[in-house]
Coordinates of C-alpha atoms in Angstrom, one line a residue:
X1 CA -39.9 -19.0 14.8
X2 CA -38.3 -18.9 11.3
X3 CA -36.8 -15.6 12.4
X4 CA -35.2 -16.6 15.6
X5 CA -33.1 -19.3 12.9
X6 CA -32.6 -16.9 10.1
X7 CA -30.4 -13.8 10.4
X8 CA -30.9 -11.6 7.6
X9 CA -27.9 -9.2 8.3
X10 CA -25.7 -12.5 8.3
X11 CA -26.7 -13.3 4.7
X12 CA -26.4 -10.2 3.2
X13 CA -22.6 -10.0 4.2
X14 CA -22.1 -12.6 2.4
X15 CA -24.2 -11.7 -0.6
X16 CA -21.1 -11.0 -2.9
X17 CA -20.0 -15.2 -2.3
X18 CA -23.5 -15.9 -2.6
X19 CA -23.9 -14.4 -5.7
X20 CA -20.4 -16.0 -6.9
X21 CA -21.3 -19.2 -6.0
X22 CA -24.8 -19.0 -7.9
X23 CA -22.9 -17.5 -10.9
X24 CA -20.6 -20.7 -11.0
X25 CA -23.2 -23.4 -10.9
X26 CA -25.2 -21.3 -13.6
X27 CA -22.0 -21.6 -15.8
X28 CA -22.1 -25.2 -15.4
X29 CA -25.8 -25.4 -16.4
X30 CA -25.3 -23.1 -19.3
X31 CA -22.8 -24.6 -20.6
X32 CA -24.8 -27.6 -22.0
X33 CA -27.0 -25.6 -24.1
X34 CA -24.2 -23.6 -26.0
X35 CA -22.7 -24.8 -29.3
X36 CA -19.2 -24.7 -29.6
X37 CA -18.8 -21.4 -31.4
X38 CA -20.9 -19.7 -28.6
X39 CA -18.7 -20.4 -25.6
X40 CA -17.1 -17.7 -25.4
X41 CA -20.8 -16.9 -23.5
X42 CA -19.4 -18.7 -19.8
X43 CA -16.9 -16.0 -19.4
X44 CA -20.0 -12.7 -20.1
X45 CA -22.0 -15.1 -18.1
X46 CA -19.2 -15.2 -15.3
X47 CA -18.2 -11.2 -15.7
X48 CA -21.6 -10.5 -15.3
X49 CA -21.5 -12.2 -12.1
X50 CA -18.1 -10.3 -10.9
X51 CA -19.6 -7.4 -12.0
X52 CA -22.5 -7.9 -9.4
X53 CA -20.3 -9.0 -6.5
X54 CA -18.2 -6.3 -7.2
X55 CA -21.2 -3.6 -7.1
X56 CA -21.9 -5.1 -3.9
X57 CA -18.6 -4.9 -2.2
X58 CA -18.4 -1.2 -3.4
X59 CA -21.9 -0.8 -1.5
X60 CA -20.4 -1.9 1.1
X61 CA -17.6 0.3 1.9
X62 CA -19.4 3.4 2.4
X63 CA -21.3 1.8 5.2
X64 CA -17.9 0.3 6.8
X65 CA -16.1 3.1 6.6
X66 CA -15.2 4.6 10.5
X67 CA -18.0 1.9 12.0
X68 CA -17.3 -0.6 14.1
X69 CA -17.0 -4.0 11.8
X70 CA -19.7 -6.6 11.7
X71 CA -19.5 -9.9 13.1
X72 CA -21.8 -12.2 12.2
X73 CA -22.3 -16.0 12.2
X74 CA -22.0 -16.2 15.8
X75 CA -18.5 -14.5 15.6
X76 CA -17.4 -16.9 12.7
X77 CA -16.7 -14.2 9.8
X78 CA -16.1 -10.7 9.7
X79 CA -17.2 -7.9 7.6
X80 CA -14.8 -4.9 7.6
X81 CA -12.9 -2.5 5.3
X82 CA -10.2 -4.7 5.3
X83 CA -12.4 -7.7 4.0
X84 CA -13.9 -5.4 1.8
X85 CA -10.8 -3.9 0.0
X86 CA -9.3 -7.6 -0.1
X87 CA -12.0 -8.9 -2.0
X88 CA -12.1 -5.9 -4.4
X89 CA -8.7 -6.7 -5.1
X90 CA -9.8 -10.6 -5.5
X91 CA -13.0 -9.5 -8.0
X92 CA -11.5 -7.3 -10.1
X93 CA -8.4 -9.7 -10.5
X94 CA -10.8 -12.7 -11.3
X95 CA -12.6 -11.0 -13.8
X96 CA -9.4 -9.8 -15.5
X97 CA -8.3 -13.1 -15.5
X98 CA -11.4 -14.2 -17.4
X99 CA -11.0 -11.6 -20.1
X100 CA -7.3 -12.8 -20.5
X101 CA -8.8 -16.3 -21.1
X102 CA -11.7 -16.1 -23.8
X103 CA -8.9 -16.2 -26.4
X104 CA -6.3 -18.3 -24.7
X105 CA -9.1 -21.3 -24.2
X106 CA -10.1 -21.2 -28.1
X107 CA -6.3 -21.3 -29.1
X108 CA -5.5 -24.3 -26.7
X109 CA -8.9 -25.9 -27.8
X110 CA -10.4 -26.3 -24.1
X111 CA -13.2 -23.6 -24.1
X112 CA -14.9 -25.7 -21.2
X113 CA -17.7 -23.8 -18.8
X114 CA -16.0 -25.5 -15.8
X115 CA -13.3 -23.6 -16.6
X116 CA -14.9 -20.5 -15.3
X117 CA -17.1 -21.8 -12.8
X118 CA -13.7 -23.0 -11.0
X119 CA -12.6 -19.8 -11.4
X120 CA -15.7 -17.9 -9.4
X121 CA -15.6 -20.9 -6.7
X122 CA -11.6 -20.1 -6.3
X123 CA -12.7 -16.6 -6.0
X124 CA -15.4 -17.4 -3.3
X125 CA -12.7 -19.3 -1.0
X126 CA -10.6 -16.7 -1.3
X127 CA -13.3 -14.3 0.1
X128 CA -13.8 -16.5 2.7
X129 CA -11.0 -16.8 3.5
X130 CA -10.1 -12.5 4.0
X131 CA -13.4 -12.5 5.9
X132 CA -13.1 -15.6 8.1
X133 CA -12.4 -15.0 12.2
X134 CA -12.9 -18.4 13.3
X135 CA -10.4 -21.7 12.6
X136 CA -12.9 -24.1 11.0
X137 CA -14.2 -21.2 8.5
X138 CA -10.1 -20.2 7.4
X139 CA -9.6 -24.1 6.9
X140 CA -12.4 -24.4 4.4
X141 CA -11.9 -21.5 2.7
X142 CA -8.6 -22.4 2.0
X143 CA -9.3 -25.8 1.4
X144 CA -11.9 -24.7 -1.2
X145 CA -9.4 -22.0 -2.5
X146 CA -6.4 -24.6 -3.0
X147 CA -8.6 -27.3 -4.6
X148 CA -9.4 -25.2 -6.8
X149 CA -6.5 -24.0 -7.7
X150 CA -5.1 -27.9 -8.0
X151 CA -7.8 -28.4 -11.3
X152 CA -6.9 -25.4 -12.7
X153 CA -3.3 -26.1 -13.0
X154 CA -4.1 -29.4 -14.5
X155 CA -6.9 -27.7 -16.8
X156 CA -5.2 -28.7 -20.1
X157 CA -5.5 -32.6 -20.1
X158 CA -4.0 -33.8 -22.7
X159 CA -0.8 -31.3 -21.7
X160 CA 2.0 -33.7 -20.0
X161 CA 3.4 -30.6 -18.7
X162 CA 0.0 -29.1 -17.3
X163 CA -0.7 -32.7 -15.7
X164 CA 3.0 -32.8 -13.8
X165 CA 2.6 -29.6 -12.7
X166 CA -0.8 -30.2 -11.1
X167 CA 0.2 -33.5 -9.4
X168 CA 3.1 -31.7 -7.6
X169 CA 1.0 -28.5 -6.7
X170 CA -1.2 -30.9 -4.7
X171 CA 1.0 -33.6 -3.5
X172 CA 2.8 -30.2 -1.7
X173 CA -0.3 -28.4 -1.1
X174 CA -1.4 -31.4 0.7
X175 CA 1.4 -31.3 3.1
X176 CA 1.3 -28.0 3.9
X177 CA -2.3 -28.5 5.1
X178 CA -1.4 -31.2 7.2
X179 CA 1.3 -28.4 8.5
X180 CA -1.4 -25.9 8.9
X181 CA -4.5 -27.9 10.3
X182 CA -1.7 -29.0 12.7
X183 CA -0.7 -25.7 13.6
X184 CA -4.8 -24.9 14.0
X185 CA -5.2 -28.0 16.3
X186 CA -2.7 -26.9 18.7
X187 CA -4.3 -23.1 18.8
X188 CA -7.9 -24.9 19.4
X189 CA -5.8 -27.0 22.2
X190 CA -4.8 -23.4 23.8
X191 CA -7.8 -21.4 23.4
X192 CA -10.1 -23.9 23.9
X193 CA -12.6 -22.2 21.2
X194 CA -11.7 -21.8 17.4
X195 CA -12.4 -18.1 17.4
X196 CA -9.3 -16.1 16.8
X197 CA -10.2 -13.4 19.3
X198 CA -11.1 -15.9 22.0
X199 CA -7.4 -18.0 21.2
X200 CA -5.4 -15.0 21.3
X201 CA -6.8 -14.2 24.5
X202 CA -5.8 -17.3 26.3
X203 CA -2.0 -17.0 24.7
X204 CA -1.9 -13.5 25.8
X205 CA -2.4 -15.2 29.2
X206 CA 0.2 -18.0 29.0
X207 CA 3.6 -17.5 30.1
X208 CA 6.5 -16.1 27.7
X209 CA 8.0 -18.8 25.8
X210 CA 5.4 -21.1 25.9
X211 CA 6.9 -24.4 24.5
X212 CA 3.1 -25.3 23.1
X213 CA 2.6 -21.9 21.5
X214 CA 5.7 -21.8 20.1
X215 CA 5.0 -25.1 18.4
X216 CA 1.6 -24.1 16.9
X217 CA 3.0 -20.8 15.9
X218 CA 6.1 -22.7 13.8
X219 CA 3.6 -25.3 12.0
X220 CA 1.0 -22.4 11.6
X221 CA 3.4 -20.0 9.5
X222 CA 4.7 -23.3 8.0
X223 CA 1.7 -23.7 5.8
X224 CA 0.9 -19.8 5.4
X225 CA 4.2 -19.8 3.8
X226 CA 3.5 -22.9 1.6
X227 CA 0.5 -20.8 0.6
X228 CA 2.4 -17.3 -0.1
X229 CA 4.9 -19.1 -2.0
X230 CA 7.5 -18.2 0.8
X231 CA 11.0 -19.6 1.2
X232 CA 11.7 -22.6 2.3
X233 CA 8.2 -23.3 1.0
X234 CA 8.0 -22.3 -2.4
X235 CA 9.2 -25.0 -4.5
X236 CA 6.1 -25.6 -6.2
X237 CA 5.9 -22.2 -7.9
X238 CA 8.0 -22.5 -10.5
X239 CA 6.8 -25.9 -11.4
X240 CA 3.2 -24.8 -11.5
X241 CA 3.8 -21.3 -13.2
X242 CA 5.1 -23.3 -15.7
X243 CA 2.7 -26.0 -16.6
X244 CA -0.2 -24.0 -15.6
X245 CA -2.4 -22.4 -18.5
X246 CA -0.9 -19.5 -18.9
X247 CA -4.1 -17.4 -17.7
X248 CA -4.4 -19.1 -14.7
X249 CA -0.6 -18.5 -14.0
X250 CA -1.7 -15.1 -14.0
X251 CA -4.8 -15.9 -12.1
X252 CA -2.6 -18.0 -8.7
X253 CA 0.4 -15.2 -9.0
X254 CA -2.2 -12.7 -7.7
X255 CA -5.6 -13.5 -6.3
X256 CA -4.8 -16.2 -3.9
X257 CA -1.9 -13.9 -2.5
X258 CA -4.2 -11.4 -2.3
X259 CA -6.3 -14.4 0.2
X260 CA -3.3 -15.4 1.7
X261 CA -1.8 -12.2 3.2
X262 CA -5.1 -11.2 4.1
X263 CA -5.5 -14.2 6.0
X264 CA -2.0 -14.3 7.1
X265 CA -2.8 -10.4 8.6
X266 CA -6.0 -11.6 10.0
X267 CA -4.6 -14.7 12.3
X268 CA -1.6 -12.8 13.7
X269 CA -3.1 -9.7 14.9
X270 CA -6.3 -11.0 16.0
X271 CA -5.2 -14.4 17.3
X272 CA -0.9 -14.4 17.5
X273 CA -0.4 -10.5 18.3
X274 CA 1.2 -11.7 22.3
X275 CA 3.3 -13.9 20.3
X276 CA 4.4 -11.1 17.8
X277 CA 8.3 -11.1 18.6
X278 CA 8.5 -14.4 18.2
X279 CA 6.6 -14.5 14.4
X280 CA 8.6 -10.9 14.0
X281 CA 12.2 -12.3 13.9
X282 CA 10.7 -15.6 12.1
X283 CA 9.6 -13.0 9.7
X284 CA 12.7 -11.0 9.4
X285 CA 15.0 -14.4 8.4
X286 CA 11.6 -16.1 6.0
X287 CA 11.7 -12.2 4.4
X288 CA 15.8 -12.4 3.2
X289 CA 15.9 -15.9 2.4
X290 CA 12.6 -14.8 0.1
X291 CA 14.4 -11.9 -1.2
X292 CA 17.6 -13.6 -2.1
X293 CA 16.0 -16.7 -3.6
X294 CA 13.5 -15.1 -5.7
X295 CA 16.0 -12.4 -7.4
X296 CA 19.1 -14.5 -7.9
X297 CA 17.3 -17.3 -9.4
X298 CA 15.4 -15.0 -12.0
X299 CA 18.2 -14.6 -13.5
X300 CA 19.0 -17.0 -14.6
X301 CA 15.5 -18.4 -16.0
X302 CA 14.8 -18.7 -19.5
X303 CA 10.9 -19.7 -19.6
X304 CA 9.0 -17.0 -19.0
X305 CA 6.4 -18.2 -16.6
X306 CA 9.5 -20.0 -14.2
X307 CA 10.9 -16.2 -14.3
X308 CA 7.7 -15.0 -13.4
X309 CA 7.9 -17.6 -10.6
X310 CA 10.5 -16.4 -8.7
X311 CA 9.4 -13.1 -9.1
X312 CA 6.1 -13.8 -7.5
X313 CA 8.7 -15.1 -4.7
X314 CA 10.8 -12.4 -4.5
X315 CA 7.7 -9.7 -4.1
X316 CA 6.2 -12.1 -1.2
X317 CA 9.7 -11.3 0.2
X318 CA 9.2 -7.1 0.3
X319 CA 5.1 -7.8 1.3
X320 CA 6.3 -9.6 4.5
X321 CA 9.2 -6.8 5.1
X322 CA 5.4 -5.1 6.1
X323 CA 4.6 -7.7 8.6
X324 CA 8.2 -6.9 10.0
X325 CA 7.3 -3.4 10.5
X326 CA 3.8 -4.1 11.9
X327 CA 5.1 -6.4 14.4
X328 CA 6.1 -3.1 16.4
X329 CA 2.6 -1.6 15.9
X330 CA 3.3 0.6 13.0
X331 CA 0.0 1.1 11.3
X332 CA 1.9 1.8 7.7
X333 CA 3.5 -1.9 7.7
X334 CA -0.2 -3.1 7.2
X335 CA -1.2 -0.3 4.7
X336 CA 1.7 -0.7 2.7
X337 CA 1.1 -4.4 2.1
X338 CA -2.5 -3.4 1.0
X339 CA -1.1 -1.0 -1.3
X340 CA 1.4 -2.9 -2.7
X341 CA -1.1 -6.3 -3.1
X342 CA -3.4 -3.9 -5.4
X343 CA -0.2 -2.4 -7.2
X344 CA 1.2 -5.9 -8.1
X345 CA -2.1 -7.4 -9.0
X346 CA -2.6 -4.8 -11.9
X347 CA 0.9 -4.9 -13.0
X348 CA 1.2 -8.9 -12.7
X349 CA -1.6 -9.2 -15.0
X350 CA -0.6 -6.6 -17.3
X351 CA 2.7 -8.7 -18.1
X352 CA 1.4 -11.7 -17.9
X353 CA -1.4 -10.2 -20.6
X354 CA 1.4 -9.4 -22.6
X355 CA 2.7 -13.1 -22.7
X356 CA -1.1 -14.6 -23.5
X357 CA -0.8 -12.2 -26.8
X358 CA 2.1 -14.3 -27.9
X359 CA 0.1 -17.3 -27.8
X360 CA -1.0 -18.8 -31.0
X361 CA -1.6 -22.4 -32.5
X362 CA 2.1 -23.0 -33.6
X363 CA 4.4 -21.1 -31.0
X364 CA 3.6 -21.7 -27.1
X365 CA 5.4 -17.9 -26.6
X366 CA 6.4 -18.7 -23.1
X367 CA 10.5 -18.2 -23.5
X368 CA 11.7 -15.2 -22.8
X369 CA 13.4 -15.3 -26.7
X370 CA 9.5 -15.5 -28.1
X371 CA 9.4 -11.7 -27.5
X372 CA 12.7 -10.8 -29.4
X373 CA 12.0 -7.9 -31.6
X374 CA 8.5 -6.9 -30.2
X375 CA 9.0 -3.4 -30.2
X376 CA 9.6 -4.0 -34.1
X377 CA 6.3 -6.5 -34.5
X378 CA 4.0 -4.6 -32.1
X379 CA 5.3 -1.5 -30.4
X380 CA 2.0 -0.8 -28.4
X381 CA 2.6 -4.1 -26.6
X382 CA 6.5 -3.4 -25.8
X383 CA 5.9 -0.4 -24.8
X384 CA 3.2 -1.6 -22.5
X385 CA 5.5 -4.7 -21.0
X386 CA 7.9 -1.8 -20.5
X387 CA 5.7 0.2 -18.2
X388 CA 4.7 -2.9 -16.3
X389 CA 8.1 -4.5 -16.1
X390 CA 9.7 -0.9 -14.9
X391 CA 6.5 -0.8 -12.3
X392 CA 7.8 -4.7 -11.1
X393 CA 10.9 -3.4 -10.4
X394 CA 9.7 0.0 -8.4
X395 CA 10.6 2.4 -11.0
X396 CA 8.8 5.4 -10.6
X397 CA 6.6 7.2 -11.5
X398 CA 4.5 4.0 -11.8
X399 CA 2.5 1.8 -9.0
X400 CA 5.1 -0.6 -8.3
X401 CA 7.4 2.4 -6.8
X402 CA 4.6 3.8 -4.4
X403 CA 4.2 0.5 -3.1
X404 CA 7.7 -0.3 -2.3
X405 CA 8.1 2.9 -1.1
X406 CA 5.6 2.2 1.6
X407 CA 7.0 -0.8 2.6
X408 CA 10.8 1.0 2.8
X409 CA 9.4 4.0 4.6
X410 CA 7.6 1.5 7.2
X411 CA 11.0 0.1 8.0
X412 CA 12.5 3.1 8.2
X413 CA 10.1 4.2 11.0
X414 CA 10.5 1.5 13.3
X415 CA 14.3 1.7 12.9
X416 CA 14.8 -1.5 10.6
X417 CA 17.3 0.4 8.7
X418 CA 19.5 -2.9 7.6
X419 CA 16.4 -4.4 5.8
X420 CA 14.9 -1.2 4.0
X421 CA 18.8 -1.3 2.6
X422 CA 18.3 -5.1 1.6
X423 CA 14.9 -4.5 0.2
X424 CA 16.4 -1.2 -1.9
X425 CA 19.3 -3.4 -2.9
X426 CA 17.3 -6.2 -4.2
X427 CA 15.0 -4.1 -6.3
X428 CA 18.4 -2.8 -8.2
X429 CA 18.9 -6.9 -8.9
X430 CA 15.3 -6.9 -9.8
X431 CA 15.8 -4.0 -12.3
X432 CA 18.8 -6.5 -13.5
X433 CA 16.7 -8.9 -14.6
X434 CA 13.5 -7.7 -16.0
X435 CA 15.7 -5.5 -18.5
X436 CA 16.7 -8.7 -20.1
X437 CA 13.3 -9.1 -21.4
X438 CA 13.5 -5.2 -22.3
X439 CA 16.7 -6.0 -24.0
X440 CA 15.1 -9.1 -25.9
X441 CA 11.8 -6.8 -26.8
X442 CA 14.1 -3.8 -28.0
X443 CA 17.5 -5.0 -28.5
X444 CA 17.2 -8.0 -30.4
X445 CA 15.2 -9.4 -34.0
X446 CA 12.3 -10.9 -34.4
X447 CA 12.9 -15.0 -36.2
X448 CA 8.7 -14.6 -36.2
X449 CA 7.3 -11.7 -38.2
X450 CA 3.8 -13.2 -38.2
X451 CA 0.9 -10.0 -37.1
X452 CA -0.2 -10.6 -33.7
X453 CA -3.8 -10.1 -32.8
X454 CA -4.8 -8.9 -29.7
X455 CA -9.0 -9.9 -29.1
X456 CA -11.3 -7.4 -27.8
X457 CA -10.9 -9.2 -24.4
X458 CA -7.1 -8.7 -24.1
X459 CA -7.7 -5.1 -25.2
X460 CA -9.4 -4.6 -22.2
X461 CA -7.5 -6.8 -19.6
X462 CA -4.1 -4.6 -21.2
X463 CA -6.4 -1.6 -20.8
X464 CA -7.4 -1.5 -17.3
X465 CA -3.7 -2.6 -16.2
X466 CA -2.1 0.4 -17.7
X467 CA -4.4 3.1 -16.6
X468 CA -4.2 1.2 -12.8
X469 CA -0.5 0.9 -12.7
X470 CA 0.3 5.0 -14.5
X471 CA -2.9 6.5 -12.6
X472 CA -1.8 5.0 -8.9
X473 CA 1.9 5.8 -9.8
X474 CA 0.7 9.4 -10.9
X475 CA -2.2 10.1 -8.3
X476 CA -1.9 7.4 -5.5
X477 CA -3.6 9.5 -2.9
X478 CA -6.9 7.7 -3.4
X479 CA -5.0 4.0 -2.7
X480 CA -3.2 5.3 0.6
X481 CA -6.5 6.4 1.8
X482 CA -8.4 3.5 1.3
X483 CA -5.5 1.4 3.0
X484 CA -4.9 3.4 5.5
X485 CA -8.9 3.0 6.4
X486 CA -8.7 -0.7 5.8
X487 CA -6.1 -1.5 8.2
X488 CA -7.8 0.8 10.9
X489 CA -10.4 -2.0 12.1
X490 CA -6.9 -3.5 13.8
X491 CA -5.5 -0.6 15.6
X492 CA -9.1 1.6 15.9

C-alpha cells in the first residue's frame, strides 16, 4: 500500500532540490558548533552540497538526451534537457557565488551560516521554478526564489544602504506578485486546471482576440518582467544592485535570470503559444524600450554596481530579442537565449569578481574611480576585467560575441532585420561604456597603491570565469549543441 502512495521515479527527479534543501538546513545546524575563525566551513559545507546536485544533474542528461521528458507529480513538474541545462547554469552560478563570498563576509564582518543556507534555498526555487509545469508549483517556486532574494539584499544589517535597498526590492517584488498571481488566476479561470498544457489547450480553443486572454496574458508578462528586470519594470535594479552585498549582486544579476527566462520559456510555449502574436509584438516594444534604457543610462553611472544595473537591463533586452524570433517557430531564438544565459553568467561573475577584490576594510571599491590605475596595481586583474568587459559587449573572440550572434542570426532568419540592426547598434553603445572602466583601469592613476590580495576562493571564482568565457568564445561547438538539444523537448 506504501507503494501505491510513494513514486520512487518522482523523488529521484528531484533529488538535486532535495539534496540542496538538506545541505541548507545542515548549514544552519553547523553553524552553531563553529567558532568564529572556522566559518569559513558553511561555504565547503554548502559547495560540497552543489557539488553533489550538480553530479546529479550531469547524470541526468545522458538519460534525457533524445527521450521523451519525464513528468511526474501527476503532471506538476517536468524533467527535461531544458530543466536540466537551466539548473546547471543555476548550480554552477551558486557555487561561484559562494567562493566569491568566503572573503567578502569576513571583510564586512557578517560570516553568518544563514548566509549560505539562503543561498542553496534561492537556488532550490529557482530549480523549481525551470522544472515546474503546473501554476501552483511556478508560484511557489518563485515565491520561495524572491523571498529569498528579499533577505539577501538586506543581509548586511547594520548597512543603511543594504536595509533601503531590501525594503524597496520587496515592497515592488510584492506588487509584481499580485500582477502575476493575478495573471495565473485568470489562466486557471480559462483552462479550468492549473496545468500549463491543459490551459493552453482551452486558449488554443477560444476565439482570436479573446478580451479575457488578452487580460491574463498582459498581467502575466507584467510580473515576468518585474522578475527579469524588464522595462517598464525594472526600477528596482539599480537600487538593489547597489545596496545589495556585493556577492549577492553578483548572485541576483545571474541565477534568478537564469529561473526567470526559463520559466518565462516554459509558460509561453507550453501554456501561451495560440496567443504568441499577441506576446510577440508585446515583446518586440518591452525588448527596445529594454535596450534603450539599459545602455543610455550606463553611461552615465558612476557606482559600479548601479552601472552593472542597467547592464543586467540592457542584456534582458537582447535575451528577449530570442523570444521575438521564437514567436515564429524558429528553433535558434530559444537556443540562442540558452547560450547566451550561460555566456553572461560566467562573464557577469567574472566582473563582478573583479569588484569583490577591491573590497577591503577602509575602501567599499564599488565606484567606477576605485579601479583607476589597476593595470599599474594588479595587471592580472585588469587584464582579466578586460576580457570579461570586451565579452559584455560582444567582442569576439570571447562568449559574449557567440551569444549575441545567435540571437542576431535568429532575427535575421525570421526576417526581423530592423531589430538585429538595433540590437548591433546598441552593443557599439555598450562597447561605449564599458571602455570607460577600461579607460579608468588603464588610462588613469592609482590615489590607492595599497597590494590587493586575492583569497584562494576568488582565485578560483576568477579562474573558472576566464577559461568559460575564452574556451566558449574559442570552441563554442560544445554549448550550441547542448542548447540546441535543450530546446528540442519544445519543438520535438
Amino acid at each position: 500500500m506504501w507503494n501505491a502512495f510513494f513514486h520512487r521515479a518522482d523523488y529521484l527527479a528531484i533529488k538535486p532540490e532535495i539534496l540542496l534543501a538538506m545541505f541548507g538546513l545542515a548549514v544552519l545546524l553547523f553553524d552553531f558548533l563553529l567558532e568564529k575563525r572556522d566559518k569559513y566551513l558553511n561555504a565547503v559545507l554548502a559547495l560540497i552540497g552543489l557539488g553533489f546536485a550538480g553530479l546529479q544533474l550531469g547524470m541526468f542528461w545522458p538519460l534525457l538526451v533524445g527521450e521523451i521528458p519525464y513528468t511526474g507529480f501527476g503532471g506538476t513538474l517536468t524533467l527535461d534537457t531544458f530543466a536540466v541545462l537551466a539548473k546547471l547554469i543555476i548550480v554552477v552560478a551558486t557555487a561561484i557565488v559562494v567562493l566569491l563570498s568566503m572573503k567578502y563576509l569576513e571583510i564586512e564582518g557578517a560570516n553568518y551560516g544563514e548566509y549560505y543556507a539562503v543561498l542553496l534555498f534561492a537556488a532550490v526555487g529557482m530549480m523549481f521554478l525551470v522544472s515546474g509545469s503546473d501554476l501552483i508549483v511556478l508560484f511557489i517556486a518563485i515565491e520561495l526564489m524572491a523571498l529569498c532574494e528579499y533577505l539577501l539584499t538586506g543581509f548586511l544589517r547594520v548597512n543603511r544602504r543594504s536595509n533601503e535597498a531590501a525594503v524597496k526590492f520587496f515592497l515592488l517584488g510584492a506588487f509584481s506578485s499580485g500582477l502575476l498571481l493575478y495573471g495565473m488566476s485568470l489562466l486557471y479561470a480559462i483552462g479550468g486546471s492549473t496545468k500549463l498544457s491543459i490551459i493552453g489547450q482551452r486558449i488554443a480553443e477560444r476565439s482570436p482576440g479573446d478580451p479575457l486572454s488578452w487580460v491574463a496574458l498582459v498581467t502575466l508578462l507584467a510580473g515576468i518582467y518585474f522578475k527579469i528586470a524588464a522595462v517598464p519594470f525594472h526600477q528596482w535594479t539599480p537600487d538593489a544592485y547597489e545596496g545589495a552585498p556585493t556577492s549577492i549582486t553578483a548572485f541576483i544579476s545571474v541565477a534568478p535570470k537564469v529561473a526567470s527566462f526559463a520559466f518565462f520559456i516554459r509558460i509561453l510555449v507550453a501554456a501561451l503559444w495560440p496567443l504568441r502574436a499577441e506576446w510577440q509584438a508585446l515583446t518586440i516594444g518591452v525588448a527596445i524600450a529594454t535596450m534603450t534604457l539599459g545602455n543610455f543610462a550606463a553611461i552615465t553611472q558612476t557606482n559600479i554596481k548601479r552601472f552593472f544595473g542597467y547592464s543586467t537591463i540592457s542584456h534582458v533586452g537582447y535575451l528577449l530579442l530570442g523570444l521575438v524570433a521564437a514567436a515564429d517557430g524558429n528553433r535558434e531564438g530559444l537556443s540562442a537565449i540558452m547560450i547566451y544565459l550561460v555566456v553572461y553568467a560566467f562573464m557577469n561573475l567574472g566582473a563582478f569578481a573583479v569588484i569583490i577584490v577591491m573590497r577591503r576594510k577602509d575602501l567599499i571599491g564599488d565606484e567606477i574611480d576605485d579601479l583607476a590605475g589597476l593595470m599599474g596595481r594588479a595587471p592580472a586583474l585588469a587584464i582579466l576585467m578586460l576580457i570579461f568587459l570586451l565579452s559584455l559587449a560582444g567582442i569576439p573572440p570571447t562568449a559574449g560575441f557567440i551569444g549575441k550572434y545567435f540571437i542576431f542570426l535568429s532575427l535575421i532568419e525570421t526576417g526581423h532585420y530592423v531589430l538585429a540592426v538595433v540590437g548591433v547598434a546598441y552593443s557599439v553603445v555598450a562597447l561605449y561604456y564599458y571602455f570607460r572602466i577600461v579607460v579608468a583601469m588603464f588610462m588613469k592613476k592609482a590615489d590607492d597603491t595599497v597590494p590587493l590580495a586575492v583569497s584562494p576562493g576568488l582565485r578560483v571564482a576568477l579562474g573558472v570565469a576566464l577559461v568559460m568565457t575564452l574556451g566558449i568564445g574559442i570552441y563554442p561547438q560544445p554549448l550550441i549543441t547542448m542548447a540546441r538539444e535543450a530546446i528540442r523537448p519544445f519543438f520535438g
